[in-house]
Amino acid sequence: MKKTISVVLYIMVSGLALPVIAQNDNQTCRISLYVLGNAQDAGKPQIGQHQDPAWQDPSRAQPATALALYDKGKARTYLFDATPDIKAQLYALDQHTGKTGFALDGIFLTHAHIGHYLGLAQLGREAMGANAIPVYAMPKMRTFLRENGPWNLLVRLKNIVLIPLVDQQAVDLDGGIVVTPLLAPHRAEYTETVGFSIATKHKSAFYLPDIDRWDDWGAMGTTLEAMIAAHDLLFLDATFYSGNELPGRDMSKIPHPTITTTMARLEHLSAAQKNKVHFIHLNHSNPAHNHHSKAYKAIKTAGFNVAQTGDTHCLN
Ligand SMILES: [Zn+2]
Ligand SMILES: [Zn+2]
């Protein structure tokens, strides 16, 4: 894993600040992951949260969580999740890759909560009028998109083409990249939820922005510890830092493992194992958005990381 260190320029698009990293910093890396956002579905600042300083200081704003996979050798780009911030994220991706114009080679969807698929709407006739972009989706997700507007129009007009995913079945993207979905327990109002293992011959990453409880994964035959052991880099659900973050809201209705819970669970791991973990999908209320917070410092001191928009990770 090689993190690009470079001058970060902030661009303003639709009120969002996305760091754009100069493309030349990535010369030696053929296949990389690029973090397009680290906020929970609703982004930061969130609707109605007008006390959030990010309204006045766009450098404190964060797009919703998504990753891009960039195969420089084959000039291909893939998205993991299509967020409501997709416009600015694709602009940032083009700036990062040096591509001109929009040329996505596929979108992998984790599930049908708003931060993870609403961006598909921008591919339709009212916006991009995209041509047959492959959208990789699990069975319930495909049915949801095929049977509900406005998504079914994207399918009918062939703006998108649905590509079936099967739990734990690898998809070979050619160019030596394999993507494998893995079911995870998460509120399933509409669809199942998956995480994605993204592997080259040399390195592997795992992306799981949403899960209810780590212990529930055991019933599905998976443990967090096994996933950490099996990958070089993990982007893991870190929606809340602790359990008292949302006064007036019943947090049991929106279960997520808190960062403090996850860190306690993984306390026994070696420093190298802990360093693989990059927390992502931070709610607007999560103090770890702020690098000067006690929460952020506690995470770093414990040996873990917080994924930052604009981070790049080499997979070869
Ligand atoms: Zn989410
Ligand atoms: Zn969700």
PDB file of C-alpha atoms and ligand atoms in Angstrom:
ATOM      1  CA  MET A   1       0.000   0.000   0.000  1.00  0.00           C
ATOM      2  CA  LYS A   2       1.436   3.329  -1.021  1.00  0.00           C
ATOM      3  CA  LYS A   3      -0.259   6.481  -0.062  1.00  0.00           C
ATOM      4  CA  THR A   4       0.171   9.351  -2.443  1.00  0.00           C
ATOM      5  CA  ILE A   5       1.500  12.439  -0.772  1.00  0.00           C
ATOM      6  CA  SER A   6       1.030  15.478  -2.883  1.00  0.00           C
ATOM      7  CA  VAL A   7      -0.232  18.957  -3.042  1.00  0.00           C
ATOM      8  CA  VAL A   8      -3.956  18.773  -2.590  1.00  0.00           C
ATOM      9  CA  LEU A   9      -6.061  21.244  -4.438  1.00  0.00           C
ATOM     10  CA  TYR A  10      -9.603  21.768  -3.362  1.00  0.00           C
ATOM     11  CA  ILE A  11     -12.144  22.171  -6.073  1.00  0.00           C
ATOM     12  CA  MET A  12     -15.622  23.395  -5.493  1.00  0.00           C
ATOM     13  CA  VAL A  13     -18.363  21.531  -7.239  1.00  0.00           C
ATOM     14  CA  SER A  14     -21.944  21.653  -6.081  1.00  0.00           C
ATOM     15  CA  GLY A  15     -20.833  22.950  -2.715  1.00  0.00           C
ATOM     16  CA  LEU A  16     -18.520  20.008  -2.156  1.00  0.00           C
ATOM     17  CA  ALA A  17     -14.825  20.130  -1.598  1.00  0.00           C
ATOM     18  CA  LEU A  18     -12.990  17.240  -3.161  1.00  0.00           C
ATOM     19  CA  PRO A  19      -9.253  17.038  -3.107  1.00  0.00           C
ATOM     20  CA  VAL A  20      -7.812  16.513  -6.554  1.00  0.00           C
ATOM     21  CA  ILE A  21      -4.433  14.868  -6.555  1.00  0.00           C
ATOM     22  CA  ALA A  22      -2.120  15.547  -9.429  1.00  0.00           C
ATOM     23  CA  GLN A  23      -2.085  12.535 -11.714  1.00  0.00           C
ATOM     24  CA  ASN A  24       1.686  12.440 -12.013  1.00  0.00           C
ATOM     25  CA  ASP A  25       2.036  11.300  -8.406  1.00  0.00           C
ATOM     26  CA  ASN A  26       0.868   7.868  -9.369  1.00  0.00           C
ATOM     27  CA  GLN A  27       3.358   7.066 -12.112  1.00  0.00           C
ATOM     28  CA  THR A  28       4.525   3.738 -10.785  1.00  0.00           C
ATOM     29  CA  CYS A  29       1.150   2.438  -9.759  1.00  0.00           C
ATOM     30  CA  ARG A  30      -0.780   0.491 -12.400  1.00  0.00           C
ATOM     31  CA  ILE A  31      -3.825  -0.460 -10.359  1.00  0.00           C
ATOM     32  CA  SER A  32      -5.058   1.722  -7.539  1.00  0.00           C
ATOM     33  CA  LEU A  33      -7.980   2.527  -5.291  1.00  0.00           C
ATOM     34  CA  TYR A  34      -8.951   6.158  -4.969  1.00  0.00           C
ATOM     35  CA  VAL A  35     -11.145   7.307  -2.074  1.00  0.00           C
ATOM     36  CA  LEU A  36     -13.955   9.500  -3.444  1.00  0.00           C
ATOM     37  CA  GLY A  37     -15.686  10.228  -0.144  1.00  0.00           C
ATOM     38  CA  ASN A  38     -15.698   9.133   3.477  1.00  0.00           C
ATOM     39  CA  ALA A  39     -19.049  10.361   4.811  1.00  0.00           C
ATOM     40  CA  GLN A  40     -22.193   8.405   5.620  1.00  0.00           C
ATOM     41  CA  ASP A  41     -24.942   8.300   2.993  1.00  0.00           C
ATOM     42  CA  ALA A  42     -26.193  11.833   3.615  1.00  0.00           C
ATOM     43  CA  GLY A  43     -22.737  13.413   3.343  1.00  0.00           C
ATOM     44  CA  LYS A  44     -21.290  16.139   5.533  1.00  0.00           C
ATOM     45  CA  PRO A  45     -22.775  18.605   6.282  1.00  0.00           C
ATOM     46  CA  GLN A  46     -26.098  16.821   6.505  1.00  0.00           C
ATOM     47  CA  ILE A  47     -29.512  18.220   5.655  1.00  0.00           C
ATOM     48  CA  GLY A  48     -30.916  20.319   8.484  1.00  0.00           C
ATOM     49  CA  GLN A  49     -27.655  20.350  10.467  1.00  0.00           C
ATOM     50  CA  HIS A  50     -27.122  24.054  10.030  1.00  0.00           C
ATOM     51  CA  GLN A  51     -24.822  24.377  13.028  1.00  0.00           C
ATOM     52  CA  ASP A  52     -22.195  22.300  11.184  1.00  0.00           C
ATOM     53  CA  PRO A  53     -19.171  24.537  10.425  1.00  0.00           C
ATOM     54  CA  ALA A  54     -18.811  22.715   7.104  1.00  0.00           C
ATOM     55  CA  TRP A  55     -21.565  24.933   5.671  1.00  0.00           C
ATOM     56  CA  GLN A  56     -19.285  27.928   6.101  1.00  0.00           C
ATOM     57  CA  ASP A  57     -16.008  26.115   5.492  1.00  0.00           C
ATOM     58  CA  PRO A  58     -16.309  23.785   2.488  1.00  0.00           C
ATOM     59  CA  SER A  59     -12.906  22.232   3.225  1.00  0.00           C
ATOM     60  CA  ARG A  60     -14.686  20.513   6.142  1.00  0.00           C
ATOM     61  CA  ALA A  61     -17.361  19.052   3.878  1.00  0.00           C
ATOM     62  CA  GLN A  62     -17.188  15.426   2.809  1.00  0.00           C
ATOM     63  CA  PRO A  63     -18.913  13.545  -0.005  1.00  0.00           C
ATOM     64  CA  ALA A  64     -20.677  10.269   0.657  1.00  0.00           C
ATOM     65  CA  THR A  65     -18.551   7.147   0.780  1.00  0.00           C
ATOM     66  CA  ALA A  66     -17.337   5.649  -2.473  1.00  0.00           C
ATOM     67  CA  LEU A  67     -14.167   4.177  -3.914  1.00  0.00           C
ATOM     68  CA  ALA A  68     -12.856   4.223  -7.456  1.00  0.00           C
ATOM     69  CA  LEU A  69     -10.733   1.437  -8.875  1.00  0.00           C
ATOM     70  CA  TYR A  70      -8.348   2.677 -11.546  1.00  0.00           C
ATOM     71  CA  ASP A  71      -6.546   0.344 -13.896  1.00  0.00           C
ATOM     72  CA  LYS A  72      -4.049   2.692 -15.442  1.00  0.00           C
ATOM     73  CA  GLY A  73      -2.607   0.065 -17.785  1.00  0.00           C
ATOM     74  CA  LYS A  74      -5.962  -0.552 -19.425  1.00  0.00           C
ATOM     75  CA  ALA A  75      -7.305   2.977 -18.820  1.00  0.00           C
ATOM     76  CA  ARG A  76     -10.329   1.595 -17.000  1.00  0.00           C
ATOM     77  CA  THR A  77     -12.204   3.010 -14.047  1.00  0.00           C
ATOM     78  CA  TYR A  78     -14.811   1.382 -11.824  1.00  0.00           C
ATOM     79  CA  LEU A  79     -16.892   2.816  -9.022  1.00  0.00           C
ATOM     80  CA  PHE A  80     -17.825   1.139  -5.780  1.00  0.00           C
ATOM     81  CA  ASP A  81     -21.192   2.717  -4.927  1.00  0.00           C
ATOM     82  CA  ALA A  82     -22.997   5.451  -6.831  1.00  0.00           C
ATOM     83  CA  THR A  83     -23.561   8.236  -4.312  1.00  0.00           C
ATOM     84  CA  PRO A  84     -25.719  11.375  -4.425  1.00  0.00           C
ATOM     85  CA  ASP A  85     -22.379  13.200  -4.853  1.00  0.00           C
ATOM     86  CA  ILE A  86     -21.492  11.305  -8.046  1.00  0.00           C
ATOM     87  CA  LYS A  87     -21.187  14.436 -10.182  1.00  0.00           C
ATOM     88  CA  ALA A  88     -18.355  15.940  -8.179  1.00  0.00           C
ATOM     89  CA  GLN A  89     -16.820  12.538  -7.553  1.00  0.00           C
ATOM     90  CA  LEU A  90     -16.588  11.706 -11.251  1.00  0.00           C
ATOM     91  CA  TYR A  91     -15.073  15.108 -11.927  1.00  0.00           C
ATOM     92  CA  ALA A  92     -12.468  14.443  -9.255  1.00  0.00           C
ATOM     93  CA  LEU A  93     -11.856  10.986 -10.713  1.00  0.00           C
ATOM     94  CA  ASP A  94     -11.290  12.376 -14.199  1.00  0.00           C
ATOM     95  CA  GLN A  95      -8.858  14.922 -12.794  1.00  0.00           C
ATOM     96  CA  HIS A  96      -7.083  12.155 -10.926  1.00  0.00           C
ATOM     97  CA  THR A  97      -6.775   9.792 -13.860  1.00  0.00           C
ATOM     98  CA  GLY A  98      -6.193  12.410 -16.535  1.00  0.00           C
ATOM     99  CA  LYS A  99      -9.020  10.952 -18.567  1.00  0.00           C
ATOM    100  CA  THR A 100     -11.035  13.397 -20.559  1.00  0.00           C
ATOM    101  CA  GLY A 101     -14.744  13.013 -20.438  1.00  0.00           C
ATOM    102  CA  PHE A 102     -16.776  10.409 -18.718  1.00  0.00           C
ATOM    103  CA  ALA A 103     -15.731   6.828 -19.216  1.00  0.00           C
ATOM    104  CA  LEU A 104     -16.820   4.497 -16.451  1.00  0.00           C
ATOM    105  CA  ASP A 105     -16.260   0.816 -17.067  1.00  0.00           C
ATOM    106  CA  GLY A 106     -18.536  -0.413 -14.313  1.00  0.00           C
ATOM    107  CA  ILE A 107     -20.278   0.351 -11.043  1.00  0.00           C
ATOM    108  CA  PHE A 108     -20.442  -2.111  -8.161  1.00  0.00           C
ATOM    109  CA  LEU A 109     -23.338  -1.520  -5.764  1.00  0.00           C
ATOM    110  CA  THR A 110     -23.302  -2.563  -2.124  1.00  0.00           C
ATOM    111  CA  HIS A 111     -27.005  -1.988  -1.326  1.00  0.00           C
ATOM    112  CA  ALA A 112     -30.081   0.220  -1.736  1.00  0.00           C
ATOM    113  CA  HIS A 113     -29.631   2.829   0.980  1.00  0.00           C
ATOM    114  CA  ILE A 114     -29.564   6.356  -0.367  1.00  0.00           C
ATOM    115  CA  GLY A 115     -25.831   6.967  -0.206  1.00  0.00           C
ATOM    116  CA  HIS A 116     -24.994   3.935  -2.249  1.00  0.00           C
ATOM    117  CA  TYR A 117     -27.126   3.994  -5.379  1.00  0.00           C
ATOM    118  CA  LEU A 118     -29.005   7.313  -5.832  1.00  0.00           C
ATOM    119  CA  GLY A 119     -26.171   8.523  -8.056  1.00  0.00           C
ATOM    120  CA  LEU A 120     -27.419   6.182 -10.759  1.00  0.00           C
ATOM    121  CA  ALA A 121     -30.132   8.758 -11.473  1.00  0.00           C
ATOM    122  CA  GLN A 122     -27.460  11.027 -12.949  1.00  0.00           C
ATOM    123  CA  LEU A 123     -26.810   8.458 -15.680  1.00  0.00           C
ATOM    124  CA  GLY A 124     -30.288   8.808 -17.162  1.00  0.00           C
ATOM    125  CA  ARG A 125     -31.849  10.809 -19.947  1.00  0.00           C
ATOM    126  CA  GLU A 126     -32.324  13.953 -17.842  1.00  0.00           C
ATOM    127  CA  ALA A 127     -28.605  14.094 -17.116  1.00  0.00           C
ATOM    128  CA  MET A 128     -25.796  12.123 -18.705  1.00  0.00           C
ATOM    129  CA  GLY A 129     -27.707   9.847 -21.011  1.00  0.00           C
ATOM    130  CA  ALA A 130     -25.058   7.212 -20.390  1.00  0.00           C
ATOM    131  CA  ASN A 131     -24.631   4.311 -22.744  1.00  0.00           C
ATOM    132  CA  ALA A 132     -24.794   0.794 -21.308  1.00  0.00           C
ATOM    133  CA  ILE A 133     -22.674   1.275 -18.204  1.00  0.00           C
ATOM    134  CA  PRO A 134     -22.306  -2.126 -16.528  1.00  0.00           C
ATOM    135  CA  VAL A 135     -23.869  -2.046 -13.051  1.00  0.00           C
ATOM    136  CA  TYR A 136     -22.851  -5.066 -10.987  1.00  0.00           C
ATOM    137  CA  ALA A 137     -25.567  -5.935  -8.479  1.00  0.00           C
ATOM    138  CA  MET A 138     -26.817  -8.751  -6.267  1.00  0.00           C
ATOM    139  CA  PRO A 139     -30.191 -10.471  -6.992  1.00  0.00           C
ATOM    140  CA  LYS A 140     -32.463  -8.323  -4.775  1.00  0.00           C
ATOM    141  CA  MET A 141     -30.677  -5.174  -5.867  1.00  0.00           C
ATOM    142  CA  ARG A 142     -31.218  -6.084  -9.530  1.00  0.00           C
ATOM    143  CA  THR A 143     -34.905  -6.776  -8.935  1.00  0.00           C
ATOM    144  CA  PHE A 144     -35.234  -3.491  -7.063  1.00  0.00           C
ATOM    145  CA  LEU A 145     -33.707  -1.543  -9.959  1.00  0.00           C
ATOM    146  CA  ARG A 146     -35.689  -3.412 -12.619  1.00  0.00           C
ATOM    147  CA  GLU A 147     -39.056  -3.076 -10.902  1.00  0.00           C
ATOM    148  CA  ASN A 148     -39.038   0.468  -9.493  1.00  0.00           C
ATOM    149  CA  GLY A 149     -38.926   3.865 -11.107  1.00  0.00           C
ATOM    150  CA  PRO A 150     -36.913   5.817 -11.925  1.00  0.00           C
ATOM    151  CA  TRP A 151     -34.308   3.061 -12.014  1.00  0.00           C
ATOM    152  CA  ASN A 152     -36.271   0.809 -14.370  1.00  0.00           C
ATOM    153  CA  LEU A 153     -36.117   3.564 -17.001  1.00  0.00           C
ATOM    154  CA  LEU A 154     -32.317   3.459 -16.863  1.00  0.00           C
ATOM    155  CA  VAL A 155     -32.534  -0.250 -17.552  1.00  0.00           C
ATOM    156  CA  ARG A 156     -35.128   0.097 -20.308  1.00  0.00           C
ATOM    157  CA  LEU A 157     -33.230   2.885 -22.071  1.00  0.00           C
ATOM    158  CA  LYS A 158     -29.996   0.917 -21.658  1.00  0.00           C
ATOM    159  CA  ASN A 159     -28.247   3.731 -19.798  1.00  0.00           C
ATOM    160  CA  ILE A 160     -27.156   0.921 -17.529  1.00  0.00           C
ATOM    161  CA  VAL A 161     -26.833  -2.827 -18.024  1.00  0.00           C
ATOM    162  CA  LEU A 162     -27.326  -4.973 -14.949  1.00  0.00           C
ATOM    163  CA  ILE A 163     -24.625  -7.588 -14.429  1.00  0.00           C
ATOM    164  CA  PRO A 164     -25.464 -10.357 -11.937  1.00  0.00           C
ATOM    165  CA  LEU A 165     -23.368 -10.824  -8.845  1.00  0.00           C
ATOM    166  CA  VAL A 166     -23.473 -13.969  -6.726  1.00  0.00           C
ATOM    167  CA  ASP A 167     -22.335 -14.103  -3.114  1.00  0.00           C
ATOM    168  CA  GLN A 168     -18.681 -15.151  -2.915  1.00  0.00           C
ATOM    169  CA  GLN A 169     -18.385 -15.615  -6.685  1.00  0.00           C
ATOM    170  CA  ALA A 170     -15.456 -13.769  -8.161  1.00  0.00           C
ATOM    171  CA  VAL A 171     -15.835 -11.425 -11.120  1.00  0.00           C
ATOM    172  CA  ASP A 172     -12.717 -11.248 -13.283  1.00  0.00           C
ATOM    173  CA  LEU A 173     -12.353  -7.726 -14.634  1.00  0.00           C
ATOM    174  CA  ASP A 174      -9.525  -8.728 -16.938  1.00  0.00           C
ATOM    175  CA  GLY A 175      -6.221  -7.007 -16.441  1.00  0.00           C
ATOM    176  CA  GLY A 176      -5.585  -9.127 -13.363  1.00  0.00           C
ATOM    177  CA  ILE A 177      -8.283  -7.647 -11.111  1.00  0.00           C
ATOM    178  CA  VAL A 178     -10.844  -9.824  -9.361  1.00  0.00           C
ATOM    179  CA  VAL A 179     -13.839  -8.454  -7.454  1.00  0.00           C
ATOM    180  CA  THR A 180     -15.807 -10.709  -5.105  1.00  0.00           C
ATOM    181  CA  PRO A 181     -19.020  -9.768  -3.278  1.00  0.00           C
ATOM    182  CA  LEU A 182     -19.593 -11.003   0.250  1.00  0.00           C
ATOM    183  CA  LEU A 183     -22.964 -10.766   2.007  1.00  0.00           C
ATOM    184  CA  ALA A 184     -23.071  -8.803   5.249  1.00  0.00           C
ATOM    185  CA  PRO A 185     -25.861  -8.355   7.817  1.00  0.00           C
ATOM    186  CA  HIS A 186     -27.401  -4.910   7.404  1.00  0.00           C
ATOM    187  CA  ARG A 187     -30.939  -3.473   7.506  1.00  0.00           C
ATOM    188  CA  ALA A 188     -32.518  -5.074   4.445  1.00  0.00           C
ATOM    189  CA  GLU A 189     -35.617  -2.973   3.763  1.00  0.00           C
ATOM    190  CA  TYR A 190     -35.122  -3.289   0.014  1.00  0.00           C
ATOM    191  CA  THR A 191     -32.057  -5.338  -0.787  1.00  0.00           C
ATOM    192  CA  GLU A 192     -29.278  -7.469   0.585  1.00  0.00           C
ATOM    193  CA  THR A 193     -25.955  -5.791   1.458  1.00  0.00           C
ATOM    194  CA  VAL A 194     -22.543  -6.866   0.305  1.00  0.00           C
ATOM    195  CA  GLY A 195     -18.962  -5.849   0.848  1.00  0.00           C
ATOM    196  CA  PHE A 196     -16.418  -6.210  -1.947  1.00  0.00           C
ATOM    197  CA  SER A 197     -13.063  -7.885  -1.979  1.00  0.00           C
ATOM    198  CA  ILE A 198     -10.892  -6.266  -4.666  1.00  0.00           C
ATOM    199  CA  ALA A 199      -7.776  -8.222  -5.478  1.00  0.00           C
ATOM    200  CA  THR A 200      -4.836  -8.210  -7.833  1.00  0.00           C
ATOM    201  CA  LYS A 201      -2.146 -10.880  -7.905  1.00  0.00           C
ATOM    202  CA  HIS A 202      -0.189  -8.826  -5.433  1.00  0.00           C
ATOM    203  CA  LYS A 203      -2.582  -7.073  -3.078  1.00  0.00           C
ATOM    204  CA  SER A 204      -6.153  -7.108  -1.915  1.00  0.00           C
ATOM    205  CA  ALA A 205      -8.585  -4.675  -0.356  1.00  0.00           C
ATOM    206  CA  PHE A 206     -11.995  -5.084   1.248  1.00  0.00           C
ATOM    207  CA  TYR A 207     -14.736  -2.459   1.146  1.00  0.00           C
ATOM    208  CA  LEU A 208     -17.625  -2.707   3.615  1.00  0.00           C
ATOM    209  CA  PRO A 209     -19.286   0.644   4.332  1.00  0.00           C
ATOM    210  CA  ASP A 210     -22.330  -0.742   6.174  1.00  0.00           C
ATOM    211  CA  ILE A 211     -22.869  -3.598   8.631  1.00  0.00           C
ATOM    212  CA  ASP A 212     -25.185  -3.832  11.647  1.00  0.00           C
ATOM    213  CA  ARG A 213     -22.940  -5.784  14.034  1.00  0.00           C
ATOM    214  CA  TRP A 214     -19.665  -7.642  13.597  1.00  0.00           C
ATOM    215  CA  ASP A 215     -21.013 -10.564  15.657  1.00  0.00           C
ATOM    216  CA  ASP A 216     -23.916 -11.075  13.227  1.00  0.00           C
ATOM    217  CA  TRP A 217     -21.397 -11.803  10.494  1.00  0.00           C
ATOM    218  CA  GLY A 218     -20.429 -14.972  12.332  1.00  0.00           C
ATOM    219  CA  ALA A 219     -23.791 -16.528  11.489  1.00  0.00           C
ATOM    220  CA  MET A 220     -22.868 -16.000   7.844  1.00  0.00           C
ATOM    221  CA  GLY A 221     -19.574 -17.789   8.346  1.00  0.00           C
ATOM    222  CA  THR A 222     -17.327 -14.727   8.352  1.00  0.00           C
ATOM    223  CA  THR A 223     -15.446 -12.884  11.037  1.00  0.00           C
ATOM    224  CA  LEU A 224     -13.938  -9.447  10.989  1.00  0.00           C
ATOM    225  CA  GLU A 225     -10.625 -10.874  12.132  1.00  0.00           C
ATOM    226  CA  ALA A 226     -10.540 -13.384   9.253  1.00  0.00           C
ATOM    227  CA  MET A 227     -11.239 -10.616   6.757  1.00  0.00           C
ATOM    228  CA  ILE A 228      -8.417  -8.509   8.160  1.00  0.00           C
ATOM    229  CA  ALA A 229      -6.046 -11.461   7.986  1.00  0.00           C
ATOM    230  CA  ALA A 230      -7.044 -12.134   4.368  1.00  0.00           C
ATOM    231  CA  HIS A 231      -6.596  -8.598   3.014  1.00  0.00           C
ATOM    232  CA  ASP A 232      -3.888  -5.950   2.880  1.00  0.00           C
ATOM    233  CA  LEU A 233      -6.255  -3.028   3.263  1.00  0.00           C
ATOM    234  CA  LEU A 234      -9.798  -2.681   4.591  1.00  0.00           C
ATOM    235  CA  PHE A 235     -12.339   0.123   4.392  1.00  0.00           C
ATOM    236  CA  LEU A 236     -14.754  -0.573   7.236  1.00  0.00           C
ATOM    237  CA  ASP A 237     -18.029   0.832   8.531  1.00  0.00           C
ATOM    238  CA  ALA A 238     -17.269   3.604  11.006  1.00  0.00           C
ATOM    239  CA  THR A 239     -20.591   5.431  10.936  1.00  0.00           C
ATOM    240  CA  PHE A 240     -20.504   6.411  14.601  1.00  0.00           C
ATOM    241  CA  TYR A 241     -17.575   6.969  16.904  1.00  0.00           C
ATOM    242  CA  SER A 242     -19.557   6.140  20.036  1.00  0.00           C
ATOM    243  CA  GLY A 243     -23.079   5.357  21.134  1.00  0.00           C
ATOM    244  CA  ASN A 244     -24.201   8.793  22.287  1.00  0.00           C
ATOM    245  CA  GLU A 245     -23.763  10.745  19.116  1.00  0.00           C
ATOM    246  CA  LEU A 246     -27.320  11.409  18.032  1.00  0.00           C
ATOM    247  CA  PRO A 247     -29.377  13.049  20.778  1.00  0.00           C
ATOM    248  CA  GLY A 248     -33.079  12.571  20.119  1.00  0.00           C
ATOM    249  CA  ARG A 249     -32.606   9.673  17.694  1.00  0.00           C
ATOM    250  CA  ASP A 250     -33.071   5.987  18.591  1.00  0.00           C
ATOM    251  CA  MET A 251     -29.693   4.613  17.530  1.00  0.00           C
ATOM    252  CA  SER A 252     -30.930   1.027  17.924  1.00  0.00           C
ATOM    253  CA  LYS A 253     -32.926   1.633  14.730  1.00  0.00           C
ATOM    254  CA  ILE A 254     -29.742   2.350  12.816  1.00  0.00           C
ATOM    255  CA  PRO A 255     -27.288  -0.210  14.180  1.00  0.00           C
ATOM    256  CA  HIS A 256     -23.622   0.047  13.269  1.00  0.00           C
ATOM    257  CA  PRO A 257     -20.522  -1.075  15.175  1.00  0.00           C
ATOM    258  CA  THR A 258     -19.104   2.082  16.700  1.00  0.00           C
ATOM    259  CA  ILE A 259     -15.444   2.870  16.150  1.00  0.00           C
ATOM    260  CA  THR A 260     -14.785   2.430  19.876  1.00  0.00           C
ATOM    261  CA  THR A 261     -16.397  -1.036  19.738  1.00  0.00           C
ATOM    262  CA  THR A 262     -14.379  -2.042  16.697  1.00  0.00           C
ATOM    263  CA  MET A 263     -11.108  -0.782  18.175  1.00  0.00           C
ATOM    264  CA  ALA A 264     -11.744  -2.645  21.437  1.00  0.00           C
ATOM    265  CA  ARG A 265     -12.512  -5.818  19.530  1.00  0.00           C
ATOM    266  CA  LEU A 266      -9.298  -5.533  17.525  1.00  0.00           C
ATOM    267  CA  GLU A 267      -7.083  -4.359  20.365  1.00  0.00           C
ATOM    268  CA  HIS A 268      -5.168  -7.644  20.461  1.00  0.00           C
ATOM    269  CA  LEU A 269      -4.076  -7.455  16.825  1.00  0.00           C
ATOM    270  CA  SER A 270      -0.519  -6.598  15.846  1.00  0.00           C
ATOM    271  CA  ALA A 271       0.330  -3.056  14.781  1.00  0.00           C
ATOM    272  CA  ALA A 272       0.653  -4.235  11.175  1.00  0.00           C
ATOM    273  CA  GLN A 273      -2.835  -5.764  11.217  1.00  0.00           C
ATOM    274  CA  LYS A 274      -4.379  -2.677  12.797  1.00  0.00           C
ATOM    275  CA  ASN A 275      -2.705  -0.454  10.221  1.00  0.00           C
ATOM    276  CA  LYS A 276      -4.679  -2.224   7.477  1.00  0.00           C
ATOM    277  CA  VAL A 277      -7.937  -0.806   8.811  1.00  0.00           C
ATOM    278  CA  HIS A 278      -9.222   2.444   7.314  1.00  0.00           C
ATOM    279  CA  PHE A 279     -12.456   3.618   8.892  1.00  0.00           C
ATOM    280  CA  ILE A 280     -14.953   5.014   6.400  1.00  0.00           C
ATOM    281  CA  HIS A 281     -18.645   6.025   6.108  1.00  0.00           C
ATOM    282  CA  LEU A 282     -18.484   8.532   8.987  1.00  0.00           C
ATOM    283  CA  ASN A 283     -21.788  10.108   9.965  1.00  0.00           C
ATOM    284  CA  HIS A 284     -21.905  13.919  10.019  1.00  0.00           C
ATOM    285  CA  SER A 285     -21.928  13.629  13.830  1.00  0.00           C
ATOM    286  CA  ASN A 286     -18.749  11.552  13.981  1.00  0.00           C
ATOM    287  CA  PRO A 287     -16.024  13.579  15.720  1.00  0.00           C
ATOM    288  CA  ALA A 288     -13.340  11.677  13.782  1.00  0.00           C
ATOM    289  CA  HIS A 289     -14.122  13.880  10.769  1.00  0.00           C
ATOM    290  CA  ASN A 290     -12.114  16.498  12.636  1.00  0.00           C
ATOM    291  CA  HIS A 291      -8.392  15.706  12.753  1.00  0.00           C
ATOM    292  CA  HIS A 292      -7.978  17.853  15.847  1.00  0.00           C
ATOM    293  CA  SER A 293     -10.582  15.890  17.797  1.00  0.00           C
ATOM    294  CA  LYS A 294      -9.811  13.530  20.667  1.00  0.00           C
ATOM    295  CA  ALA A 295     -11.595  10.815  18.702  1.00  0.00           C
ATOM    296  CA  TYR A 296      -9.340  11.143  15.660  1.00  0.00           C
ATOM    297  CA  LYS A 297      -6.237  11.191  17.826  1.00  0.00           C
ATOM    298  CA  ALA A 298      -7.437   8.120  19.739  1.00  0.00           C
ATOM    299  CA  ILE A 299      -7.914   6.225  16.475  1.00  0.00           C
ATOM    300  CA  LYS A 300      -4.424   7.108  15.243  1.00  0.00           C
ATOM    301  CA  THR A 301      -2.833   6.396  18.627  1.00  0.00           C
ATOM    302  CA  ALA A 302      -4.464   2.964  18.669  1.00  0.00           C
ATOM    303  CA  GLY A 303      -2.867   2.246  15.290  1.00  0.00           C
ATOM    304  CA  PHE A 304      -5.888   2.532  12.983  1.00  0.00           C
ATOM    305  CA  ASN A 305      -6.628   4.949  10.144  1.00  0.00           C
ATOM    306  CA  VAL A 306      -9.486   7.116   8.939  1.00  0.00           C
ATOM    307  CA  ALA A 307      -9.954   6.998   5.160  1.00  0.00           C
ATOM    308  CA  GLN A 308      -9.572  10.449   3.653  1.00  0.00           C
ATOM    309  CA  THR A 309     -11.143  11.687   0.469  1.00  0.00           C
ATOM    310  CA  GLY A 310      -8.363  11.770  -2.109  1.00  0.00           C
ATOM    311  CA  ASP A 311      -6.295   8.932  -0.606  1.00  0.00           C
ATOM    312  CA  THR A 312      -4.822   6.557  -3.168  1.00  0.00           C
ATOM    313  CA  HIS A 313      -3.731   2.998  -2.446  1.00  0.00           C
ATOM    314  CA  CYS A 314      -1.689   1.028  -4.902  1.00  0.00           C
ATOM    315  CA  LEU A 315      -2.777  -2.580  -5.456  1.00  0.00           C
ATOM    316  CA  ASN A 316       0.205  -3.783  -7.470  1.00  0.00           C
TER     317      ASN A 316
HETATM  318 ZN    ZN B   1     -24.525   3.745   4.079  1.00  0.00          ZN
HETATM  319 ZN    ZN B   2     -26.948   1.120   4.616  1.00  0.00          ZN
END
